[in-house]
PDB file of C-alpha atoms in Angstrom:
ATOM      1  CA  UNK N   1       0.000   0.000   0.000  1.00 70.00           C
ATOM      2  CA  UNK N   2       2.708   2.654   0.634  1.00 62.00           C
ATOM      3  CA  UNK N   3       4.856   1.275  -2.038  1.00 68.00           C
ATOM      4  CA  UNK N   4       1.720   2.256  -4.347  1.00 65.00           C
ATOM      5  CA  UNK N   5       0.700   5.550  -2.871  1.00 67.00           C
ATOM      6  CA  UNK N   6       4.593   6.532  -3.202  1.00 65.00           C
ATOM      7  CA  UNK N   7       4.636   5.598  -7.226  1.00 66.00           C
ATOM      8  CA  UNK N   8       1.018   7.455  -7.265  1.00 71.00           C
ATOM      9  CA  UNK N   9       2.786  10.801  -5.671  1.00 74.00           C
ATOM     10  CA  UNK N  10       5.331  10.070  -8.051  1.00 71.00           C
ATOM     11  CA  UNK N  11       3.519   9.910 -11.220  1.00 80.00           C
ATOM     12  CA  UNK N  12       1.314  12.714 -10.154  1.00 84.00           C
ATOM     13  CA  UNK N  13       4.537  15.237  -9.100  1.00 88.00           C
ATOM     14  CA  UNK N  14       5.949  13.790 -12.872  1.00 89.00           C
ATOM     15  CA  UNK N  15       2.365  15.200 -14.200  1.00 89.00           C
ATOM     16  CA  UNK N  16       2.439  18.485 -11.982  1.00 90.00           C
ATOM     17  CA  UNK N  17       6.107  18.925 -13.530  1.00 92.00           C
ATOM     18  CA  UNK N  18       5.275  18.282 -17.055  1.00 91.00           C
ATOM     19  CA  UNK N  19       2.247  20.924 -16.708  1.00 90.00           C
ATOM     20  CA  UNK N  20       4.188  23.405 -15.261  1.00 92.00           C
ATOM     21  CA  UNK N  21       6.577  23.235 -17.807  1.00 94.00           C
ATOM     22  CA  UNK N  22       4.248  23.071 -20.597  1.00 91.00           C
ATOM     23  CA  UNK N  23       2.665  26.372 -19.418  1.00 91.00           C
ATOM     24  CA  UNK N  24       5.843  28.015 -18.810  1.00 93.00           C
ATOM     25  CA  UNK N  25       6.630  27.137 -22.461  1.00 94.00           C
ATOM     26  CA  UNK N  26       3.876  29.238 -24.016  1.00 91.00           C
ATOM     27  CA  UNK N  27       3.753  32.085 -21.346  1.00 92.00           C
ATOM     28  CA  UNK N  28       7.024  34.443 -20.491  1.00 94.00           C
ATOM     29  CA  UNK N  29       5.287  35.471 -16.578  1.00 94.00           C
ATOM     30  CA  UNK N  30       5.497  31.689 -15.572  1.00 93.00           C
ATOM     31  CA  UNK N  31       8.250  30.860 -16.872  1.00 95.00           C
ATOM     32  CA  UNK N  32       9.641  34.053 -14.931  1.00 95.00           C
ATOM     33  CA  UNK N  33       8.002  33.268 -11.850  1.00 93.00           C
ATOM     34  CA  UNK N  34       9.459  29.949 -12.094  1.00 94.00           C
ATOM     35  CA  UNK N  35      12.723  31.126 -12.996  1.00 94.00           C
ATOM     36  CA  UNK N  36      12.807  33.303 -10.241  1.00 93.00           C
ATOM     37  CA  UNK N  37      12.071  30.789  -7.320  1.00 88.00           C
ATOM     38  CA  UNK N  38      14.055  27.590  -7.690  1.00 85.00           C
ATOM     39  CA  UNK N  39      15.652  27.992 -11.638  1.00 89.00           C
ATOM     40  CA  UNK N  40      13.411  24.773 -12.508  1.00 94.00           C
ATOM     41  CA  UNK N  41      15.590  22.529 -10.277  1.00 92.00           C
ATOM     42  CA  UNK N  42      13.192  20.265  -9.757  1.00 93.00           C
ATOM     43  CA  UNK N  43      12.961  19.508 -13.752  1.00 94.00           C
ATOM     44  CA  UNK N  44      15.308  16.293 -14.350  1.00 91.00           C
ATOM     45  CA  UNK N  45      14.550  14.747 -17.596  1.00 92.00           C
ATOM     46  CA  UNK N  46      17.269  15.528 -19.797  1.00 94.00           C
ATOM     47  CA  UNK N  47      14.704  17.622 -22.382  1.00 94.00           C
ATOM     48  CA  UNK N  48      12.663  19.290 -20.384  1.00 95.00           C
ATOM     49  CA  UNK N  49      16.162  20.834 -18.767  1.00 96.00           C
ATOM     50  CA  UNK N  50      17.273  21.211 -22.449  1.00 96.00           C
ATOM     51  CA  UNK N  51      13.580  22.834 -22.986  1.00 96.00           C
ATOM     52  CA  UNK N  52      14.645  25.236 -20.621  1.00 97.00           C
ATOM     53  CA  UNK N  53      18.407  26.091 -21.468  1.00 96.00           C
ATOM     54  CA  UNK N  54      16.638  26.724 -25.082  1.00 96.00           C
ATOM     55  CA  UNK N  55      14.417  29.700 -24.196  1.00 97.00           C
ATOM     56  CA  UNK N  56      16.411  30.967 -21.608  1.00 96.00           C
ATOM     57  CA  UNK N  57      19.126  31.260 -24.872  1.00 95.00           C
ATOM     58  CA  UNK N  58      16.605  32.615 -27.049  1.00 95.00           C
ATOM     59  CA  UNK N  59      14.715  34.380 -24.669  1.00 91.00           C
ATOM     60  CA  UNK N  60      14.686  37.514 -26.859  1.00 90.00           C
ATOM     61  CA  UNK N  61      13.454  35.621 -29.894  1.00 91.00           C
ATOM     62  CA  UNK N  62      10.996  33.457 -28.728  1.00 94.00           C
ATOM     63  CA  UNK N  63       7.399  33.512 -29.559  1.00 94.00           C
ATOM     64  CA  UNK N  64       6.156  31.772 -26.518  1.00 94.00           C
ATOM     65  CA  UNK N  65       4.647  29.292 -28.556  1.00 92.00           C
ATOM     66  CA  UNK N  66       5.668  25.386 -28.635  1.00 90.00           C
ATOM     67  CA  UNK N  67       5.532  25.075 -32.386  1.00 87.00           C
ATOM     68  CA  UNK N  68       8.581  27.840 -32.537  1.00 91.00           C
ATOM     69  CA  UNK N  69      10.435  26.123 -29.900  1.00 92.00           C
ATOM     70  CA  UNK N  70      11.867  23.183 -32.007  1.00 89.00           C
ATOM     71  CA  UNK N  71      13.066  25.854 -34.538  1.00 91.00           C
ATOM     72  CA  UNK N  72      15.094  27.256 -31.842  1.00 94.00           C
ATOM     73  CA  UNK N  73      16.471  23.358 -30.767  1.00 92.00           C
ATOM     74  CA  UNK N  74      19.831  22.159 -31.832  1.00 93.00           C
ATOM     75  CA  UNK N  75      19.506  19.581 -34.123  1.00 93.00           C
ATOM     76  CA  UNK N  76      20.171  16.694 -32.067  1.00 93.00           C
ATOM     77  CA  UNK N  77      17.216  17.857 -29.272  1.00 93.00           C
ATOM     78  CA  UNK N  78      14.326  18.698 -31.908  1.00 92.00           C
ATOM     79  CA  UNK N  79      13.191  15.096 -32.032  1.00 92.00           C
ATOM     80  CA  UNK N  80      12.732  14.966 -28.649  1.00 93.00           C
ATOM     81  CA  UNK N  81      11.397  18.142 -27.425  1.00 92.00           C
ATOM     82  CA  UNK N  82       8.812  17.668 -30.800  1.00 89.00           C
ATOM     83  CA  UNK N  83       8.279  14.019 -29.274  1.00 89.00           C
ATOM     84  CA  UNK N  84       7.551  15.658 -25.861  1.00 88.00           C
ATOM     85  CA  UNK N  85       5.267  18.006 -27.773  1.00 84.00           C
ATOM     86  CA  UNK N  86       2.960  15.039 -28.823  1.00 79.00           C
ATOM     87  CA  UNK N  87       2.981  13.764 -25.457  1.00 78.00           C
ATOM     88  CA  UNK N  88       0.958  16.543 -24.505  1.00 63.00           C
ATOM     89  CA  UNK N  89      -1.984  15.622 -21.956  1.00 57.00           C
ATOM     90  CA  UNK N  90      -5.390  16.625 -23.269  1.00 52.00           C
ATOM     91  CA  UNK N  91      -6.975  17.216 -20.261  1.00 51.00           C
ATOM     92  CA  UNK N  92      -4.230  19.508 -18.796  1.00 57.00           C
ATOM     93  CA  UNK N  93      -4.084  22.259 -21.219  1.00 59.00           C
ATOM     94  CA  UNK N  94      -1.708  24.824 -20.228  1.00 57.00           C
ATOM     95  CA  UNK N  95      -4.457  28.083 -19.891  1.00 61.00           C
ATOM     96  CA  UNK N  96      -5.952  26.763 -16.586  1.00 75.00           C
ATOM     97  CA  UNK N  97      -4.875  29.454 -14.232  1.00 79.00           C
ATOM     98  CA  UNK N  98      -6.291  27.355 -11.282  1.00 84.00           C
ATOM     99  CA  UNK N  99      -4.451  24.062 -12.731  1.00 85.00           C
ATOM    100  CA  UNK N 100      -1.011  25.661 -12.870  1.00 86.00           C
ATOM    101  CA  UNK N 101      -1.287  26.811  -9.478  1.00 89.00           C
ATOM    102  CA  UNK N 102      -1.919  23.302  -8.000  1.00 90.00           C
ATOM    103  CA  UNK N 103       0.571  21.910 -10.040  1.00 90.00           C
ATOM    104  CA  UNK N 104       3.215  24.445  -8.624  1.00 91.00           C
ATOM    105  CA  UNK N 105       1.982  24.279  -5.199  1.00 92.00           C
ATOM    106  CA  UNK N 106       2.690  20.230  -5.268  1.00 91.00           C
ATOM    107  CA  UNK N 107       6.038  21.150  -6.390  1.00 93.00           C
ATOM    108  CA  UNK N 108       7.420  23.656  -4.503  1.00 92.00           C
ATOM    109  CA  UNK N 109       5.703  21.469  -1.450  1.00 93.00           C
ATOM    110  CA  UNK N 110       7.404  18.338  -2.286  1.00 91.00           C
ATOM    111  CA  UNK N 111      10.918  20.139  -2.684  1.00 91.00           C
ATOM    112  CA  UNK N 112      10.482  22.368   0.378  1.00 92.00           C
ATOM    113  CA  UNK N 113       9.287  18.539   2.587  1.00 92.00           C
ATOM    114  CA  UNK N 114      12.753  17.286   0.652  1.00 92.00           C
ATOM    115  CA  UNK N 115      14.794  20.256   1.870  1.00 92.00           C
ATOM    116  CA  UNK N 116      13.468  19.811   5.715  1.00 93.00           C
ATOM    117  CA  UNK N 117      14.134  16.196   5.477  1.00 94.00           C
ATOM    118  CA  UNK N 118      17.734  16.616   4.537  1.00 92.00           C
ATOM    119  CA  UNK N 119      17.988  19.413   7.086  1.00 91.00           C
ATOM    120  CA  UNK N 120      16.729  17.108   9.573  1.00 91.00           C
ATOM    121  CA  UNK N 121      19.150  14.931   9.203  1.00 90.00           C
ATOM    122  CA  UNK N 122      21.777  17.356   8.806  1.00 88.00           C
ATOM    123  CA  UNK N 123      20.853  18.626  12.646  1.00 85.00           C
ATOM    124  CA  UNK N 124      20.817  15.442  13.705  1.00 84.00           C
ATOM    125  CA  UNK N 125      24.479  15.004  12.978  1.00 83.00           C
ATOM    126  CA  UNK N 126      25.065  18.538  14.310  1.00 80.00           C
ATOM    127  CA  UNK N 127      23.609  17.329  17.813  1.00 76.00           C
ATOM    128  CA  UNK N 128      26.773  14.896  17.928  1.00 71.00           C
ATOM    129  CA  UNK N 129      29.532  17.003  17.130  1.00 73.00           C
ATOM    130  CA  UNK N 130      28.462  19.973  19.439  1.00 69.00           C
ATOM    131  CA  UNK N 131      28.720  22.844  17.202  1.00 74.00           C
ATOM    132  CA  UNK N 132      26.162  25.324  18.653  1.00 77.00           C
ATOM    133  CA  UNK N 133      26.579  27.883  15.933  1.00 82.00           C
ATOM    134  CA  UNK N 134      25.953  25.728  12.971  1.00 84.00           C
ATOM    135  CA  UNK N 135      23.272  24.486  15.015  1.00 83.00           C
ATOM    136  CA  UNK N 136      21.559  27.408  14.986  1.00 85.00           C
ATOM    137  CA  UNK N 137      21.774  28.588  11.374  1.00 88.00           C
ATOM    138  CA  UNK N 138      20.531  25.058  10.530  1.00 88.00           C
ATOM    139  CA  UNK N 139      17.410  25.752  12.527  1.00 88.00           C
ATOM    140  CA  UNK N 140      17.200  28.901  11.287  1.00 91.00           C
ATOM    141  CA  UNK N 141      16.987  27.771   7.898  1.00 91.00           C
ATOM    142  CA  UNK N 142      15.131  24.470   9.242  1.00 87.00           C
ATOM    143  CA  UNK N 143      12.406  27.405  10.762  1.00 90.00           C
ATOM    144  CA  UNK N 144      12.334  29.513   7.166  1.00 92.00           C
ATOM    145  CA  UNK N 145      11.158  26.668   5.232  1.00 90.00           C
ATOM    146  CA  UNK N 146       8.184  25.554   7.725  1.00 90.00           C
ATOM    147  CA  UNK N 147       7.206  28.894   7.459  1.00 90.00           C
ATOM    148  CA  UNK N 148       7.408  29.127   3.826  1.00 88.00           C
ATOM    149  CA  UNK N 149       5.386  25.743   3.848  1.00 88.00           C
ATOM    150  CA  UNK N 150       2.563  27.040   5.862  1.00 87.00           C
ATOM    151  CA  UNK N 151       2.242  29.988   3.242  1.00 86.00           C
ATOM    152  CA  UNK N 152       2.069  27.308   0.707  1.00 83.00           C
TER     153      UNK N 152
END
């Protein structure tokens, strides 16, 4: 049962991900906003990063639309990002304002729970070695991410 609720949050951050992207793609304040919080860290199939590196590149000369993006490509990445391009999810189109925000939220929750977990462990070898002042910026930093969680 866990073992298939962890491959179902899985599969569903992989979804939130690929929408996120595919909005960003066709609309400059998203991808900014985006940009602007975590440089699409999170993304770690090899085209969607390359997806990213492309407009960032070209980010003068780029419609905002997907069919101009594979122009844009290097040779060697246009079948895949046009591959990724059919791939496209009907029922997530990327105009639904409410959609996109869901889909971020998941994200930025999932990599702020990933951050606290490796802090967590982080203090907890701290705690051995007695160093009070790296304690403290730890929980510090441990205290800034609940909070930014609870915004979330």
């Amino acid at each position: 049962d866990v073992i298939l609720e962890t491959k179902k949050r899985n599969k569903g951050l992989e979804l939130a991900k690929e929408y996120v992207l595919r909005t960003a793609i066709e609309n400059s304040d998203v991808f900014d906003e985006v940009e602007a919080a975590n440089h699409w860290n999170f993304l770690t199939n090899a085209i969607h990063r390359a997806i990213i590196d492309i407009i960032r590149d070209h980010r003068q000369d780029y419609s905002w639309h997907f069919r101009d993006l594979a122009d844009l490509a290097p040779e060697e990445l246009k079948n895949g990002i046009l591959s990724f391009g059919l791939q496209e999810n009907e029922t997530m189109t990327p105009n639904d304002a409410t959609l996109f925000k869901d889909c971020w939220k998941q994200i930025r929750k999932e990599e702020l729970n990933e951050q606290l977990k490796n802090l967590t462990q982080a203090i907890k070898n701290l705690a051995n070695q007695e160093n009070q002042e790296k304690m403290e910026g730890l929980l510090r930093k441990f205290d800034k991410i609940q909070q930014e969680l609870r915004k979330i």
